Amino acid sequence: MDPVFLALLVVAFVVLAAAVPQLLPRVTALRGVPGQALLLWQAVAFAGVMSGLLVAPLALLLIARNGREIPHPHQHRVLFAIAFAVTALVLGRLLLHAHRTGMALRRTRRNHAELLDILGQENDRQVRVIEHPTPTAYCIPGRHERVVLTDSTLAQLSATQVEAVLAHERAHLRWRHDLVLEYFTVLHTVVPRWLRSDAGLVEVRLLIELMADRRAAQLVGAVPVAGALVALADGSTPPAALGAGEGASARLAQLAQTRPRPGLAALTVVAAVLVVALPVLLAALIVWS
Amino acid sequence: MTRPTAGTTLGELERAIMEVLWAADRPLVVREILDELDDRDRAYTTVMTVSDRLAKKGLAVRVRDGRAWAYTAAATRSELTAQALRDTMAGWGGDESRADVLLHFLRDASPDEVARLQEGLRAVERAHADPTLPSGQ
């Protein structure tokens, strides 16, 4: 039955890497449990990478072995070298890409933080207020973490709304959402452009915003978070990046939800565990069947 | 003679020097910058090094003044601020692996959806209308 399981592993790879990132964003109920939904997304990404990396070595094992006996690599030097090279190539490309992305992100963040330290009026160690007519708020994550606001943001928002914005940005910094995004960005951009869909990355970004909104709503209430969203949308410039449009409405829709969803949360965690178990299970079936 | 004041890190000295350059109406040599700094205990060589660093970053411009270098701000504070924000909004030249350098509170709203968002805000207000809940505002 071995070849069947290997074929299933290939199918699992294609489904996890290509189909799920397209389909999972359509399950909008998951936005009600953003933390658990992010866990599921990470499980999908991890299982996808695992399936991809396991295919070549397991195919080799399938070809080389005789019944239940696992042969010594010396008997199949050429095959062993090919399988090893394929896996090393895929893994190496992924690691190199991760390294480059991480370096570029960190360098850009450091330069931007240094610039803001010069331009900003210092309020406290972490917050920088800069003078600009566009109301905007963001954080610089990482070693030089800062929360940045323009003075026009302070002028247009109420004091509680400013508190909400700060709580939202601090949630991003505290939960290291930059690392979650970096992980997905690396896995997303390593795939050739014609093969990938942006839907998954857009949804992950939204889930991260929902988590930070939820934290801010806990601290200062949902209404000021929603009010700040609308006030900042009003003064914002048209978006240059991908995934424009639905984010703000989807966040407001979640802020209007008051009902906890323990059942859905538990179900999502179970799904995440099953997804991670899938490539492990298939690999075990190939090795031991 | 160490004083436990702010202005001890490199970043804070860069900032203080830029403040001096922005306030000046002509290029200043290092001695003049040093005289204008609040904290006069700075070493001449430190101010020289940091001024040079600002020039390398493109924040200051270096011009010859006799045998010394004089420094002037490359642009006003508001011009530099506008430039910095333009970078954040343009996503650093569209390099997709750097799209998430920063986490914006709101990054993808368009002005034409504001009416729809107002409706969403009212829904949030209705949902949290219970006076026993924290309602902000």
XYZ file of C-alpha atoms in Angstrom:
426
model
C 0.000 0.000 0.000
C 3.053 2.240 0.256
C 2.687 4.114 -3.050
C -0.857 5.095 -2.063
C 0.371 6.806 1.094
C 3.147 8.545 -0.799
C 0.627 9.800 -3.335
C -1.543 10.988 -0.445
C 1.440 12.872 0.950
C 1.901 14.622 -2.399
C -1.823 15.432 -2.437
C -1.574 16.745 1.145
C 1.277 19.018 0.077
C -0.652 20.464 -2.864
C -3.835 20.921 -0.822
C -2.055 22.551 2.128
C 0.172 24.764 0.003
C -2.270 25.820 -2.704
C -5.926 24.994 -1.966
C -6.252 25.723 1.755
C -4.828 29.286 1.567
C -7.527 30.017 -1.029
C -10.420 28.319 0.768
C -9.791 28.968 4.474
C -10.329 32.771 4.204
C -13.885 32.014 3.069
C -14.640 30.463 6.458
C -15.324 33.876 7.961
C -16.669 32.354 11.203
C -13.006 31.770 12.128
C -12.626 35.550 12.520
C -14.659 35.181 15.728
C -11.767 33.208 17.268
C -8.735 35.000 15.791
C -6.118 33.490 18.122
C -7.196 29.921 17.435
C -7.613 30.707 13.733
C -4.004 31.939 13.597
C -2.935 28.689 15.246
C -4.766 26.785 12.515
C -3.054 28.867 9.806
C 0.321 28.166 11.349
C -0.529 24.463 11.507
C -1.452 24.501 7.796
C 1.793 26.250 6.866
C 3.909 23.938 9.015
C 2.207 20.776 7.729
C 2.560 22.024 4.134
C 6.315 22.542 4.544
C 6.689 19.170 6.299
C 4.826 17.326 3.519
C 6.955 19.008 0.873
C 10.200 18.144 2.609
C 9.228 14.538 3.378
C 8.216 13.514 -0.164
C 11.712 13.005 -1.612
C 13.260 10.978 1.246
C 10.155 8.802 1.568
C 10.015 8.170 -2.177
C 13.625 7.030 -1.980
C 12.812 4.675 0.863
C 9.920 3.277 -1.128
C 12.081 2.566 -4.174
C 15.107 1.238 -2.350
C 13.699 -1.029 0.232
C 12.808 -4.598 -0.005
C 9.680 -5.519 1.955
C 9.927 -4.432 5.555
C 13.714 -4.332 5.520
C 15.169 -0.837 5.486
C 18.382 -1.142 3.440
C 21.699 0.445 4.291
C 22.323 3.702 2.343
C 25.571 2.200 0.912
C 23.563 -0.040 -1.354
C 21.823 2.894 -3.017
C 24.368 5.660 -3.151
C 23.021 7.412 -6.253
C 19.413 7.391 -5.116
C 20.445 8.520 -1.669
C 22.432 11.404 -3.137
C 19.532 12.508 -5.360
C 16.961 12.461 -2.543
C 19.349 14.223 -0.208
C 20.088 16.880 -2.824
C 16.401 17.549 -3.502
C 15.582 17.976 0.182
C 18.683 20.074 0.844
C 17.864 22.294 -2.133
C 14.301 22.945 -0.990
C 15.290 23.483 2.638
C 18.306 25.593 1.699
C 16.244 27.835 -0.543
C 13.694 28.305 2.222
C 16.319 29.120 4.854
C 18.199 31.510 2.574
C 14.981 33.293 1.704
C 14.043 33.501 5.401
C 17.462 34.956 6.195
C 17.244 37.586 3.459
C 13.702 38.592 4.383
C 14.614 38.854 8.060
C 17.694 40.966 7.332
C 15.744 43.339 5.069
C 12.963 43.725 7.633
C 15.309 44.386 10.515
C 17.460 46.846 8.603
C 14.446 48.823 7.398
C 12.935 48.869 10.876
C 16.165 50.024 12.484
C 16.643 52.835 9.969
C 13.060 53.953 10.332
C 13.242 53.867 14.155
C 16.445 55.930 14.108
C 14.856 58.473 11.787
C 11.790 58.747 14.004
C 13.914 59.244 17.102
C 15.241 62.352 15.392
C 11.939 63.575 13.953
C 9.586 62.750 16.814
C 8.675 64.666 19.889
C 9.517 62.357 22.733
C 6.540 61.498 24.897
C 7.868 58.496 26.689
C 10.440 55.867 25.846
C 8.202 53.972 23.450
C 5.860 56.485 21.835
C 6.848 58.932 19.091
C 4.590 61.736 17.942
C 5.477 63.255 14.571
C 4.035 66.342 12.945
C 2.042 65.489 9.840
C -1.437 66.401 8.548
C -2.369 62.737 7.800
C -3.820 60.961 10.841
C -2.052 57.622 11.103
C -0.791 55.253 13.770
C 1.556 52.300 13.577
C 4.207 50.440 15.480
C 7.770 49.505 14.619
C 8.256 45.984 15.972
C 11.450 44.278 17.020
C 14.459 45.411 18.983
C 13.787 49.116 18.409
C 10.099 48.878 19.186
C 8.146 52.135 19.015
C 4.552 53.230 18.683
C 4.231 56.110 16.224
C 1.381 58.621 15.995
C 1.024 61.802 13.985
C -0.041 64.946 15.818
C -3.139 65.078 13.602
C -4.163 61.702 15.051
C -4.043 63.194 18.538
C -6.056 66.181 17.311
C -8.806 64.129 15.644
C -9.279 61.298 18.140
C -10.779 61.509 21.611
C -8.556 60.640 24.563
C -10.164 57.178 24.908
C -9.767 56.533 21.189
C -6.058 57.363 21.471
C -5.871 54.936 24.405
C -7.525 52.312 22.184
C -4.997 52.866 19.379
C -2.081 52.623 21.813
C -3.495 49.457 23.407
C -3.921 47.928 19.921
C -0.352 48.702 18.872
C 1.079 47.544 22.203
C -0.767 44.235 21.756
C 1.031 43.793 18.402
C 4.391 44.480 20.060
C 3.729 42.333 23.112
C 2.534 39.308 21.164
C 5.308 39.675 18.573
C 2.869 39.706 15.673
C 5.781 40.756 13.495
C 7.277 37.266 13.891
C 3.986 35.598 12.941
C 3.795 37.808 9.859
C 7.448 37.215 9.012
C 6.880 33.457 9.105
C 3.949 33.706 6.700
C 5.672 36.272 4.482
C 8.679 33.980 4.088
C 6.539 30.966 3.218
C 4.391 33.088 0.900
C 7.149 34.813 -1.041
C 9.275 31.676 -1.436
C 6.527 30.279 -3.688
C 6.773 31.438 -7.330
C 4.513 34.433 -7.945
C 2.293 32.740 -10.557
C 1.610 29.831 -8.239
C 0.543 31.549 -5.051
C -2.518 33.437 -3.903
C -2.473 36.509 -1.703
C -5.723 35.516 0.006
C -3.994 33.580 2.786
C -1.581 36.346 3.723
C -4.360 38.948 3.625
C -6.467 36.826 5.983
C -3.554 36.275 8.382
C -2.985 40.033 8.499
C -6.670 40.538 9.298
C -6.583 37.912 12.089
C -3.622 39.687 13.664
C -5.530 42.978 13.596
C -8.561 41.252 15.133
C -6.416 39.951 17.995
C -5.026 43.406 18.702
C -8.526 44.955 18.435
C -9.831 42.426 20.896
C -7.099 43.250 23.401
C -7.736 46.997 23.002
C -11.481 46.432 23.446
C -10.803 44.517 26.673
C -8.772 47.399 28.029
C -10.760 50.453 26.899
C -13.980 49.091 25.375
C -15.065 48.149 21.858
C -16.710 51.488 21.037
C -13.531 53.604 21.222
C -11.647 51.015 19.126
C -14.389 51.179 16.483
C -14.514 54.975 16.709
C -10.746 55.226 16.178
C -10.995 52.887 13.154
C -13.625 55.039 11.484
C -11.863 58.300 12.332
C -8.561 57.058 10.889
C -10.250 55.580 7.805
C -11.786 58.978 7.157
C -8.419 60.687 6.957
C -6.465 57.917 5.278
C -4.920 57.993 1.841
C -5.938 55.360 -0.720
C -4.151 52.093 -0.071
C -1.125 51.102 -2.099
C -0.807 47.574 -0.777
C -2.665 44.390 -1.576
C -5.914 43.329 0.038
C -7.496 46.743 0.150
C -11.065 47.180 1.202
C -12.554 44.618 3.506
C -10.274 44.932 6.508
C -11.894 47.811 8.364
C -15.469 46.538 7.855
C -14.532 43.040 8.973
C -12.916 44.455 12.114
C -15.994 46.532 12.942
C -18.185 43.465 12.436
C -16.092 41.547 14.986
C -16.125 44.457 17.446
C -19.926 44.286 17.344
C -19.790 40.634 18.466
C -20.279 40.231 22.183
C -20.842 36.486 22.397
C -17.852 34.287 23.313
C -17.335 31.270 21.017
C -15.802 28.508 23.180
C -17.115 25.688 20.969
C -15.693 27.130 17.784
C -12.413 27.903 19.559
C -12.022 24.301 20.724
C -12.964 22.947 17.300
C -10.366 25.159 15.613
C -7.615 23.973 17.965
C -8.566 20.336 17.278
C -8.418 21.048 13.539
C -4.947 22.574 13.954
C -3.690 19.477 15.796
C -5.129 17.184 13.119
C -3.535 19.196 10.322
C -0.097 18.953 11.950
C -0.631 15.234 12.552
C -1.479 14.568 8.891
C 2.025 14.518 7.325
C 3.452 12.752 10.380
C 0.780 10.062 10.117
C 1.302 9.580 6.373
C 5.065 9.354 6.832
C 4.607 6.763 9.585
C 2.298 4.720 7.361
C 4.860 4.763 4.560
C 7.700 3.704 6.839
C 5.854 0.976 8.740
C 3.249 -0.429 6.390
C 31.389 64.404 35.793
C 28.549 62.206 34.626
C 25.059 63.581 34.872
C 22.109 61.216 34.882
C 20.254 63.198 32.259
C 18.703 62.191 28.985
C 20.877 62.848 25.973
C 23.452 60.216 26.749
C 22.813 57.829 23.880
C 23.982 58.207 20.327
C 20.418 58.585 19.041
C 19.726 61.425 21.432
C 22.873 63.246 20.375
C 21.884 62.864 16.716
C 18.557 64.372 17.594
C 20.123 67.257 19.546
C 22.492 68.056 16.678
C 19.639 68.057 14.155
C 17.733 70.472 16.419
C 20.739 72.780 16.348
C 21.056 72.524 12.547
C 17.331 73.172 12.041
C 17.506 76.247 14.258
C 20.559 77.647 12.460
C 20.242 79.925 9.409
C 23.610 78.940 7.933
C 25.985 75.944 7.902
C 27.717 75.420 11.258
C 31.171 74.039 11.932
C 31.543 71.427 14.687
C 32.758 74.030 17.235
C 29.589 76.076 16.633
C 27.357 73.007 16.949
C 29.091 72.135 20.208
C 28.474 75.677 21.533
C 24.776 75.437 20.702
C 24.234 72.061 22.381
C 22.594 72.168 25.806
C 25.016 69.607 27.095
C 28.377 71.329 26.639
C 30.384 68.498 28.170
C 30.334 66.647 24.870
C 33.683 65.816 23.391
C 34.498 67.684 20.188
C 35.364 64.455 18.417
C 32.054 62.835 19.405
C 30.074 65.728 17.930
C 32.238 65.587 14.808
C 31.665 61.839 14.399
C 27.924 62.069 14.923
C 27.588 65.064 12.558
C 29.417 63.044 9.944
C 27.081 60.125 10.580
C 24.077 62.407 10.006
C 25.609 63.502 6.705
C 26.106 59.850 5.658
C 22.445 59.140 6.498
C 21.418 62.027 4.251
C 19.892 64.053 7.085
C 22.638 66.687 7.030
C 24.739 68.132 4.224
C 28.461 68.761 4.596
C 30.020 71.847 3.022
C 33.570 73.200 3.059
C 34.152 76.157 5.333
C 37.813 77.079 4.977
C 39.778 74.194 6.448
C 36.836 72.661 8.349
C 33.565 71.003 7.404
C 30.350 72.870 8.106
C 26.993 71.087 8.438
C 23.505 72.120 7.485
C 20.186 70.248 7.622
C 19.385 68.465 4.333
C 15.693 69.334 4.647
C 13.320 70.840 7.172
C 11.878 68.657 9.872
C 8.446 68.575 8.208
C 9.940 67.648 4.828
C 11.843 64.767 6.411
C 8.732 63.676 8.319
C 6.691 63.689 5.107
C 9.398 61.643 3.404
C 9.487 59.117 6.246
C 5.707 58.672 6.154
C 5.692 58.383 2.382
C 8.119 55.489 2.721
C 5.815 53.712 5.171
C 2.765 54.193 2.943
C 4.469 53.221 -0.304
C 5.602 49.958 1.293
C 9.312 50.601 0.725
C 9.243 50.584 -3.028
C 6.725 47.761 -3.352
C 9.168 45.122 -2.095
C 6.660 42.497 -1.007
C 8.947 40.789 1.495
C 9.148 44.136 3.293
C 5.398 44.811 3.168
C 5.070 44.164 6.903
C 7.943 46.266 8.173
C 5.402 48.162 10.278
C 2.044 47.218 11.750
C -0.424 49.988 10.969
C -3.508 50.519 13.091
C -5.406 50.786 9.819
C -3.748 50.158 6.521
C -6.376 49.191 4.030
C -9.354 51.533 4.146
C -10.366 53.645 1.207
C -12.114 56.999 1.679
C -15.178 55.839 -0.297
C -16.028 53.118 2.205
C -16.325 55.548 5.126
C -20.149 55.634 4.920
C -20.223 51.849 5.272
C -17.814 52.076 8.200
C -20.053 54.654 9.942
C -22.828 52.065 9.770
C -20.457 49.461 11.243
C -19.596 51.838 14.076
C -23.276 52.280 14.910
C -23.650 48.492 15.058
C -20.767 48.313 17.535
C -22.364 51.057 19.639
C -25.708 49.226 19.644
C -24.057 45.931 20.595
C -22.278 47.561 23.524
C -25.140 49.800 24.622
C -25.448 48.003 27.990
C -24.603 50.704 30.569
C -22.864 48.159 32.810
C -20.243 47.542 30.140
C -17.325 49.927 29.581
C -18.448 52.015 26.635
C -15.495 54.374 26.343
C -16.378 57.827 25.080
